[in-house]
């Protein structure tokens, strides 16, 4: 049971997945202090079966086909950008804008903040994917009525990575969600490739996962006045036996 308290936030990662948030060269003044997640689950790194996410409404069948097309072909011909020197916030922001053409400011916040986290590990910046965004928007819409912190995929059936967030009250922003997920870095033990006992770190490892290239996210204010946010990632991260970077 999840206790919903004022000013509380809770996050959950799609995979059962098991160094400071940013190097000193990255100015973190643009970001609020990380919020510590409240769930004491132990995490393991695990690859899931390569199946498409299941959408119950039959009207979403066409979208499922379009999503598969996007994941398999739409980005294959364009090499991802990379950083030739340790990037600062301005460089990451400029690069994120180039990878988010046509985005709303909210979408850019999701992308920029996650690319800041990736830049600290010299990982290739993520690009915004509108198919993933539409999927995230669909799922956020499903949660608008109850704001339930639950994944769009059954535990044993998903293709995309997925981080989700719930916060009490309507003021939570994309930066808050990403900082909550990224704040798990302190629980990740690179040497053993596990999370600290009784802690989560799978949201963080998905954000920085070395082979993930695309992300799409959504935010909704629920009927209760609370906030639900979700991000989907492709290719999925948190692979058993592999390190995120």
PDB file of C-alpha atoms in Angstrom:
ATOM      1  CA  UNK A   1       0.000   0.000   0.000  1.00  0.00           C
ATOM      2  CA  UNK A   2       1.308   3.455  -0.906  1.00  0.00           C
ATOM      3  CA  UNK A   3       0.719   6.238   1.600  1.00  0.00           C
ATOM      4  CA  UNK A   4      -0.059   9.422  -0.284  1.00  0.00           C
ATOM      5  CA  UNK A   5       1.220  12.252   1.827  1.00  0.00           C
ATOM      6  CA  UNK A   6       1.434  15.972   0.979  1.00  0.00           C
ATOM      7  CA  UNK A   7       4.605  16.910  -0.923  1.00  0.00           C
ATOM      8  CA  UNK A   8       5.511  13.251  -1.366  1.00  0.00           C
ATOM      9  CA  UNK A   9       6.790  11.697  -4.563  1.00  0.00           C
ATOM     10  CA  UNK A  10       7.098   8.074  -5.581  1.00  0.00           C
ATOM     11  CA  UNK A  11       8.821   6.576  -8.607  1.00  0.00           C
ATOM     12  CA  UNK A  12       8.866   3.125 -10.160  1.00  0.00           C
ATOM     13  CA  UNK A  13      10.980   1.530 -12.902  1.00  0.00           C
ATOM     14  CA  UNK A  14       9.736  -0.811 -15.605  1.00  0.00           C
ATOM     15  CA  UNK A  15      12.553  -3.324 -15.252  1.00  0.00           C
ATOM     16  CA  UNK A  16      13.534  -5.074 -12.065  1.00  0.00           C
ATOM     17  CA  UNK A  17      17.025  -3.552 -12.239  1.00  0.00           C
ATOM     18  CA  UNK A  18      19.567  -3.420  -9.518  1.00  0.00           C
ATOM     19  CA  UNK A  19      29.589   8.185  -8.303  1.00  0.00           C
ATOM     20  CA  UNK A  20      27.710  11.924  -7.717  1.00  0.00           C
ATOM     21  CA  UNK A  21      24.748  12.692  -9.972  1.00  0.00           C
ATOM     22  CA  UNK A  22      26.773  14.960 -12.209  1.00  0.00           C
ATOM     23  CA  UNK A  23      30.505  15.587 -12.449  1.00  0.00           C
ATOM     24  CA  UNK A  24      31.668  18.829 -10.933  1.00  0.00           C
ATOM     25  CA  UNK A  25      32.084  20.179 -14.460  1.00  0.00           C
ATOM     26  CA  UNK A  26      28.314  20.067 -14.977  1.00  0.00           C
ATOM     27  CA  UNK A  27      26.600  23.032 -13.318  1.00  0.00           C
ATOM     28  CA  UNK A  28      23.616  21.640 -11.414  1.00  0.00           C
ATOM     29  CA  UNK A  29      22.225  25.045 -10.464  1.00  0.00           C
ATOM     30  CA  UNK A  30      19.478  24.663 -13.065  1.00  0.00           C
ATOM     31  CA  UNK A  31      18.121  21.610 -11.273  1.00  0.00           C
ATOM     32  CA  UNK A  32      16.352  21.286  -7.921  1.00  0.00           C
ATOM     33  CA  UNK A  33      17.798  18.997  -5.301  1.00  0.00           C
ATOM     34  CA  UNK A  34      17.116  15.313  -6.014  1.00  0.00           C
ATOM     35  CA  UNK A  35      14.085  13.839  -4.277  1.00  0.00           C
ATOM     36  CA  UNK A  36      14.718  10.497  -2.607  1.00  0.00           C
ATOM     37  CA  UNK A  37      12.290   7.805  -3.832  1.00  0.00           C
ATOM     38  CA  UNK A  38      10.243   6.146  -1.093  1.00  0.00           C
ATOM     39  CA  UNK A  39      10.077   2.519  -2.248  1.00  0.00           C
ATOM     40  CA  UNK A  40      12.548   0.107  -0.594  1.00  0.00           C
ATOM     41  CA  UNK A  41      12.534  -2.533  -3.319  1.00  0.00           C
ATOM     42  CA  UNK A  42      15.694  -4.449  -4.189  1.00  0.00           C
ATOM     43  CA  UNK A  43      16.488  -4.370  -7.902  1.00  0.00           C
ATOM     44  CA  UNK A  44      18.201  -6.739 -10.337  1.00  0.00           C
ATOM     45  CA  UNK A  45      19.336  -6.106 -13.917  1.00  0.00           C
ATOM     46  CA  UNK A  46      17.060  -8.019 -16.240  1.00  0.00           C
ATOM     47  CA  UNK A  47      16.204  -8.167 -19.944  1.00  0.00           C
ATOM     48  CA  UNK A  48      12.554  -8.665 -20.795  1.00  0.00           C
ATOM     49  CA  UNK A  49      11.108 -10.557 -23.799  1.00  0.00           C
ATOM     50  CA  UNK A  50      11.155  -8.450 -26.999  1.00  0.00           C
ATOM     51  CA  UNK A  51       7.394  -7.958 -27.350  1.00  0.00           C
ATOM     52  CA  UNK A  52       5.363  -4.897 -28.157  1.00  0.00           C
ATOM     53  CA  UNK A  53       3.487  -3.200 -25.318  1.00  0.00           C
ATOM     54  CA  UNK A  54      -0.122  -4.419 -25.065  1.00  0.00           C
ATOM     55  CA  UNK A  55      -2.791  -1.763 -25.423  1.00  0.00           C
ATOM     56  CA  UNK A  56      -6.215  -2.998 -24.457  1.00  0.00           C
ATOM     57  CA  UNK A  57      -8.414  -0.684 -26.585  1.00  0.00           C
ATOM     58  CA  UNK A  58      -8.792  -2.106 -30.079  1.00  0.00           C
ATOM     59  CA  UNK A  59      -8.731   1.408 -31.494  1.00  0.00           C
ATOM     60  CA  UNK A  60      -5.015   1.564 -30.659  1.00  0.00           C
ATOM     61  CA  UNK A  61      -4.068  -1.271 -33.019  1.00  0.00           C
ATOM     62  CA  UNK A  62      -2.982   1.106 -35.770  1.00  0.00           C
ATOM     63  CA  UNK A  63      -0.866   3.045 -33.288  1.00  0.00           C
ATOM     64  CA  UNK A  64       0.864  -0.168 -32.222  1.00  0.00           C
ATOM     65  CA  UNK A  65       1.845  -0.793 -35.836  1.00  0.00           C
ATOM     66  CA  UNK A  66       3.120   2.754 -36.208  1.00  0.00           C
ATOM     67  CA  UNK A  67       5.107   2.430 -32.982  1.00  0.00           C
ATOM     68  CA  UNK A  68       6.808  -0.733 -34.211  1.00  0.00           C
ATOM     69  CA  UNK A  69       7.684   0.996 -37.486  1.00  0.00           C
ATOM     70  CA  UNK A  70       9.187   3.916 -35.615  1.00  0.00           C
ATOM     71  CA  UNK A  71      11.306   1.733 -33.331  1.00  0.00           C
ATOM     72  CA  UNK A  72      12.689  -0.406 -36.127  1.00  0.00           C
ATOM     73  CA  UNK A  73      13.335   2.013 -38.950  1.00  0.00           C
ATOM     74  CA  UNK A  74      12.688   5.715 -38.491  1.00  0.00           C
ATOM     75  CA  UNK A  75      15.988   6.517 -36.755  1.00  0.00           C
ATOM     76  CA  UNK A  76      18.272   3.896 -38.200  1.00  0.00           C
ATOM     77  CA  UNK A  77      19.900   6.031 -40.887  1.00  0.00           C
ATOM     78  CA  UNK A  78      20.942   8.994 -38.735  1.00  0.00           C
ATOM     79  CA  UNK A  79      24.009   8.535 -36.529  1.00  0.00           C
ATOM     80  CA  UNK A  80      23.444   9.902 -33.013  1.00  0.00           C
ATOM     81  CA  UNK A  81      25.393  13.003 -31.973  1.00  0.00           C
ATOM     82  CA  UNK A  82      28.155  12.688 -29.446  1.00  0.00           C
ATOM     83  CA  UNK A  83      30.256  14.986 -27.278  1.00  0.00           C
ATOM     84  CA  UNK A  84      33.895  15.578 -28.198  1.00  0.00           C
ATOM     85  CA  UNK A  85      34.713  17.239 -24.895  1.00  0.00           C
ATOM     86  CA  UNK A  86      33.152  17.273 -21.463  1.00  0.00           C
ATOM     87  CA  UNK A  87      29.902  19.198 -22.040  1.00  0.00           C
ATOM     88  CA  UNK A  88      28.534  21.985 -19.877  1.00  0.00           C
ATOM     89  CA  UNK A  89      24.864  22.767 -19.340  1.00  0.00           C
ATOM     90  CA  UNK A  90      24.703  25.115 -22.317  1.00  0.00           C
ATOM     91  CA  UNK A  91      26.123  22.493 -24.676  1.00  0.00           C
ATOM     92  CA  UNK A  92      23.729  19.833 -23.409  1.00  0.00           C
ATOM     93  CA  UNK A  93      20.786  22.227 -23.710  1.00  0.00           C
ATOM     94  CA  UNK A  94      21.696  23.238 -27.254  1.00  0.00           C
ATOM     95  CA  UNK A  95      22.164  19.608 -28.276  1.00  0.00           C
ATOM     96  CA  UNK A  96      18.870  18.623 -26.660  1.00  0.00           C
ATOM     97  CA  UNK A  97      17.021  21.356 -28.570  1.00  0.00           C
ATOM     98  CA  UNK A  98      18.473  20.018 -31.819  1.00  0.00           C
ATOM     99  CA  UNK A  99      17.210  16.558 -30.871  1.00  0.00           C
ATOM    100  CA  UNK A 100      13.757  17.852 -29.922  1.00  0.00           C
ATOM    101  CA  UNK A 101      12.655  19.886 -32.946  1.00  0.00           C
ATOM    102  CA  UNK A 102       8.950  20.638 -32.689  1.00  0.00           C
ATOM    103  CA  UNK A 103       8.855  19.792 -28.990  1.00  0.00           C
ATOM    104  CA  UNK A 104       6.926  21.668 -26.353  1.00  0.00           C
ATOM    105  CA  UNK A 105       8.855  23.248 -23.497  1.00  0.00           C
ATOM    106  CA  UNK A 106       7.626  20.462 -21.224  1.00  0.00           C
ATOM    107  CA  UNK A 107       9.069  17.830 -23.567  1.00  0.00           C
ATOM    108  CA  UNK A 108      12.353  19.713 -23.753  1.00  0.00           C
ATOM    109  CA  UNK A 109      12.530  19.736 -19.947  1.00  0.00           C
ATOM    110  CA  UNK A 110      12.185  15.954 -19.894  1.00  0.00           C
ATOM    111  CA  UNK A 111      14.887  15.552 -22.546  1.00  0.00           C
ATOM    112  CA  UNK A 112      17.378  18.174 -21.383  1.00  0.00           C
ATOM    113  CA  UNK A 113      17.366  17.020 -17.763  1.00  0.00           C
ATOM    114  CA  UNK A 114      17.926  13.385 -18.739  1.00  0.00           C
ATOM    115  CA  UNK A 115      20.687  14.330 -21.169  1.00  0.00           C
ATOM    116  CA  UNK A 116      22.421  16.223 -18.362  1.00  0.00           C
ATOM    117  CA  UNK A 117      22.490  12.984 -16.379  1.00  0.00           C
ATOM    118  CA  UNK A 118      23.808  11.056 -19.392  1.00  0.00           C
ATOM    119  CA  UNK A 119      26.452  13.691 -20.122  1.00  0.00           C
ATOM    120  CA  UNK A 120      27.952  13.118 -16.683  1.00  0.00           C
ATOM    121  CA  UNK A 121      28.806   9.588 -17.867  1.00  0.00           C
ATOM    122  CA  UNK A 122      29.820  10.636 -21.385  1.00  0.00           C
ATOM    123  CA  UNK A 123      26.818   8.846 -22.841  1.00  0.00           C
ATOM    124  CA  UNK A 124      25.333   9.757 -26.221  1.00  0.00           C
ATOM    125  CA  UNK A 125      22.429  12.188 -25.702  1.00  0.00           C
ATOM    126  CA  UNK A 126      18.909  10.874 -26.137  1.00  0.00           C
ATOM    127  CA  UNK A 127      16.681  12.092 -28.970  1.00  0.00           C
ATOM    128  CA  UNK A 128      13.011  12.885 -28.495  1.00  0.00           C
ATOM    129  CA  UNK A 129      10.712  10.373 -30.184  1.00  0.00           C
ATOM    130  CA  UNK A 130       7.142  11.462 -30.934  1.00  0.00           C
ATOM    131  CA  UNK A 131       5.871   7.884 -31.218  1.00  0.00           C
ATOM    132  CA  UNK A 132       7.170   7.156 -27.731  1.00  0.00           C
ATOM    133  CA  UNK A 133       5.654  10.433 -26.557  1.00  0.00           C
ATOM    134  CA  UNK A 134       2.248   9.453 -27.930  1.00  0.00           C
ATOM    135  CA  UNK A 135       2.461   6.112 -26.176  1.00  0.00           C
ATOM    136  CA  UNK A 136       3.420   7.862 -22.922  1.00  0.00           C
ATOM    137  CA  UNK A 137       0.517  10.289 -23.398  1.00  0.00           C
ATOM    138  CA  UNK A 138      -1.871   7.388 -23.901  1.00  0.00           C
ATOM    139  CA  UNK A 139      -0.753   5.753 -20.669  1.00  0.00           C
ATOM    140  CA  UNK A 140      -0.804   9.025 -18.727  1.00  0.00           C
ATOM    141  CA  UNK A 141      -4.368   9.503 -19.956  1.00  0.00           C
ATOM    142  CA  UNK A 142      -5.274   6.062 -18.618  1.00  0.00           C
ATOM    143  CA  UNK A 143      -3.987   7.105 -15.193  1.00  0.00           C
ATOM    144  CA  UNK A 144      -5.717  10.492 -15.083  1.00  0.00           C
ATOM    145  CA  UNK A 145      -8.730   9.095 -13.272  1.00  0.00           C
ATOM    146  CA  UNK A 146      -6.861   7.288 -10.497  1.00  0.00           C
ATOM    147  CA  UNK A 147      -3.219   8.495 -10.614  1.00  0.00           C
ATOM    148  CA  UNK A 148      -2.237   4.910  -9.799  1.00  0.00           C
ATOM    149  CA  UNK A 149       1.518   4.324  -9.843  1.00  0.00           C
ATOM    150  CA  UNK A 150       1.489   1.404 -12.238  1.00  0.00           C
ATOM    151  CA  UNK A 151       3.274   0.431 -15.444  1.00  0.00           C
ATOM    152  CA  UNK A 152       1.710   0.111 -18.863  1.00  0.00           C
ATOM    153  CA  UNK A 153       3.325  -3.319 -19.317  1.00  0.00           C
ATOM    154  CA  UNK A 154       2.727  -6.571 -17.460  1.00  0.00           C
ATOM    155  CA  UNK A 155       5.770  -7.545 -15.418  1.00  0.00           C
ATOM    156  CA  UNK A 156       6.766 -10.264 -17.884  1.00  0.00           C
ATOM    157  CA  UNK A 157       5.766  -8.583 -21.139  1.00  0.00           C
ATOM    158  CA  UNK A 158       7.314  -5.370 -22.410  1.00  0.00           C
ATOM    159  CA  UNK A 159       9.587  -4.091 -25.126  1.00  0.00           C
ATOM    160  CA  UNK A 160      10.267  -0.494 -24.044  1.00  0.00           C
ATOM    161  CA  UNK A 161      11.953   0.854 -20.952  1.00  0.00           C
ATOM    162  CA  UNK A 162       9.576   2.780 -18.703  1.00  0.00           C
ATOM    163  CA  UNK A 163      10.066   5.081 -15.718  1.00  0.00           C
ATOM    164  CA  UNK A 164       6.988   6.365 -13.888  1.00  0.00           C
ATOM    165  CA  UNK A 165       6.451   9.007 -11.211  1.00  0.00           C
ATOM    166  CA  UNK A 166       3.654  10.107  -8.882  1.00  0.00           C
ATOM    167  CA  UNK A 167       3.664  13.274  -6.798  1.00  0.00           C
ATOM    168  CA  UNK A 168       1.106  14.698  -4.366  1.00  0.00           C
ATOM    169  CA  UNK A 169      -0.190  18.058  -5.559  1.00  0.00           C
ATOM    170  CA  UNK A 170      -0.129  19.641  -9.007  1.00  0.00           C
ATOM    171  CA  UNK A 171       3.201  21.488  -8.992  1.00  0.00           C
ATOM    172  CA  UNK A 172       5.549  18.612  -9.901  1.00  0.00           C
ATOM    173  CA  UNK A 173       7.516  19.245 -13.108  1.00  0.00           C
ATOM    174  CA  UNK A 174       9.466  17.033 -15.536  1.00  0.00           C
ATOM    175  CA  UNK A 175      12.652  18.184 -13.799  1.00  0.00           C
ATOM    176  CA  UNK A 176      11.301  16.872 -10.493  1.00  0.00           C
ATOM    177  CA  UNK A 177      10.537  13.462 -11.993  1.00  0.00           C
ATOM    178  CA  UNK A 178      13.934  13.113 -13.669  1.00  0.00           C
ATOM    179  CA  UNK A 179      15.777  14.269 -10.554  1.00  0.00           C
ATOM    180  CA  UNK A 180      13.881  11.699  -8.505  1.00  0.00           C
ATOM    181  CA  UNK A 181      14.916   8.908 -10.883  1.00  0.00           C
ATOM    182  CA  UNK A 182      18.482  10.188 -11.242  1.00  0.00           C
ATOM    183  CA  UNK A 183      18.813  10.568  -7.476  1.00  0.00           C
ATOM    184  CA  UNK A 184      19.052   6.779  -7.302  1.00  0.00           C
ATOM    185  CA  UNK A 185      22.627   7.006  -8.580  1.00  0.00           C
ATOM    186  CA  UNK A 186      23.852   7.011  -4.991  1.00  0.00           C
ATOM    187  CA  UNK A 187      22.371   3.532  -4.573  1.00  0.00           C
ATOM    188  CA  UNK A 188      24.032   2.040  -7.658  1.00  0.00           C
ATOM    189  CA  UNK A 189      27.176  -0.034  -6.990  1.00  0.00           C
ATOM    190  CA  UNK A 190      29.182  -0.126 -10.193  1.00  0.00           C
ATOM    191  CA  UNK A 191      31.657  -2.740  -8.979  1.00  0.00           C
ATOM    192  CA  UNK A 192      29.005  -5.367  -8.275  1.00  0.00           C
ATOM    193  CA  UNK A 193      26.496  -3.933 -10.770  1.00  0.00           C
ATOM    194  CA  UNK A 194      23.746  -3.988  -8.144  1.00  0.00           C
ATOM    195  CA  UNK A 195      21.666  -1.610  -6.055  1.00  0.00           C
ATOM    196  CA  UNK A 196      22.383  -0.994  -2.400  1.00  0.00           C
ATOM    197  CA  UNK A 197      20.443  -3.343  -0.157  1.00  0.00           C
ATOM    198  CA  UNK A 198      16.824  -2.290   0.181  1.00  0.00           C
ATOM    199  CA  UNK A 199      17.105   0.467  -2.435  1.00  0.00           C
ATOM    200  CA  UNK A 200      16.127   1.087  -6.052  1.00  0.00           C
ATOM    201  CA  UNK A 201      18.469   2.238  -8.793  1.00  0.00           C
ATOM    202  CA  UNK A 202      16.784   0.973 -11.972  1.00  0.00           C
ATOM    203  CA  UNK A 203      15.295   4.333 -12.940  1.00  0.00           C
ATOM    204  CA  UNK A 204      18.781   5.859 -12.926  1.00  0.00           C
ATOM    205  CA  UNK A 205      20.407   3.023 -14.868  1.00  0.00           C
ATOM    206  CA  UNK A 206      17.693   3.212 -17.534  1.00  0.00           C
ATOM    207  CA  UNK A 207      18.316   6.928 -18.026  1.00  0.00           C
ATOM    208  CA  UNK A 208      22.070   6.450 -18.537  1.00  0.00           C
ATOM    209  CA  UNK A 209      21.880   3.087 -20.318  1.00  0.00           C
ATOM    210  CA  UNK A 210      24.592   3.007 -22.990  1.00  0.00           C
ATOM    211  CA  UNK A 211      22.488   1.610 -25.858  1.00  0.00           C
ATOM    212  CA  UNK A 212      19.282   3.583 -25.249  1.00  0.00           C
ATOM    213  CA  UNK A 213      18.854   6.245 -27.939  1.00  0.00           C
ATOM    214  CA  UNK A 214      15.285   7.594 -27.814  1.00  0.00           C
ATOM    215  CA  UNK A 215      12.824   8.762 -25.209  1.00  0.00           C
ATOM    216  CA  UNK A 216       9.266  10.054 -25.108  1.00  0.00           C
ATOM    217  CA  UNK A 217       7.470  11.263 -21.989  1.00  0.00           C
ATOM    218  CA  UNK A 218       4.188  12.686 -20.760  1.00  0.00           C
ATOM    219  CA  UNK A 219       2.801  14.475 -17.717  1.00  0.00           C
ATOM    220  CA  UNK A 220      -0.803  14.632 -16.539  1.00  0.00           C
ATOM    221  CA  UNK A 221      -2.559  16.312 -13.628  1.00  0.00           C
ATOM    222  CA  UNK A 222      -4.945  13.658 -12.342  1.00  0.00           C
ATOM    223  CA  UNK A 223      -8.541  14.194 -11.297  1.00  0.00           C
ATOM    224  CA  UNK A 224      -7.293  14.085  -7.707  1.00  0.00           C
ATOM    225  CA  UNK A 225      -5.036  17.082  -8.348  1.00  0.00           C
ATOM    226  CA  UNK A 226      -1.866  14.972  -8.114  1.00  0.00           C
ATOM    227  CA  UNK A 227       0.657  14.471 -10.931  1.00  0.00           C
ATOM    228  CA  UNK A 228       1.545  11.335 -12.874  1.00  0.00           C
ATOM    229  CA  UNK A 229       4.519  11.281 -15.272  1.00  0.00           C
ATOM    230  CA  UNK A 230       5.926   8.542 -17.458  1.00  0.00           C
ATOM    231  CA  UNK A 231       8.876   8.162 -19.844  1.00  0.00           C
ATOM    232  CA  UNK A 232       9.442   5.353 -22.344  1.00  0.00           C
ATOM    233  CA  UNK A 233      12.866   4.393 -23.676  1.00  0.00           C
ATOM    234  CA  UNK A 234      14.095   2.592 -26.785  1.00  0.00           C
ATOM    235  CA  UNK A 235      16.061   0.407 -26.968  1.00  0.00           C
ATOM    236  CA  UNK A 236      15.198  -0.864 -23.509  1.00  0.00           C
ATOM    237  CA  UNK A 237      17.989  -0.838 -20.918  1.00  0.00           C
ATOM    238  CA  UNK A 238      18.699  -2.724 -17.690  1.00  0.00           C
ATOM    239  CA  UNK A 239      20.063  -5.878 -19.290  1.00  0.00           C
ATOM    240  CA  UNK A 240      21.148  -8.688 -16.995  1.00  0.00           C
ATOM    241  CA  UNK A 241      24.914  -9.068 -16.763  1.00  0.00           C
ATOM    242  CA  UNK A 242      25.640  -5.687 -18.387  1.00  0.00           C
ATOM    243  CA  UNK A 243      26.600  -2.363 -16.850  1.00  0.00           C
ATOM    244  CA  UNK A 244      24.765   0.805 -17.853  1.00  0.00           C
ATOM    245  CA  UNK A 245      27.941   2.627 -18.958  1.00  0.00           C
TER     246      UNK A 245
END
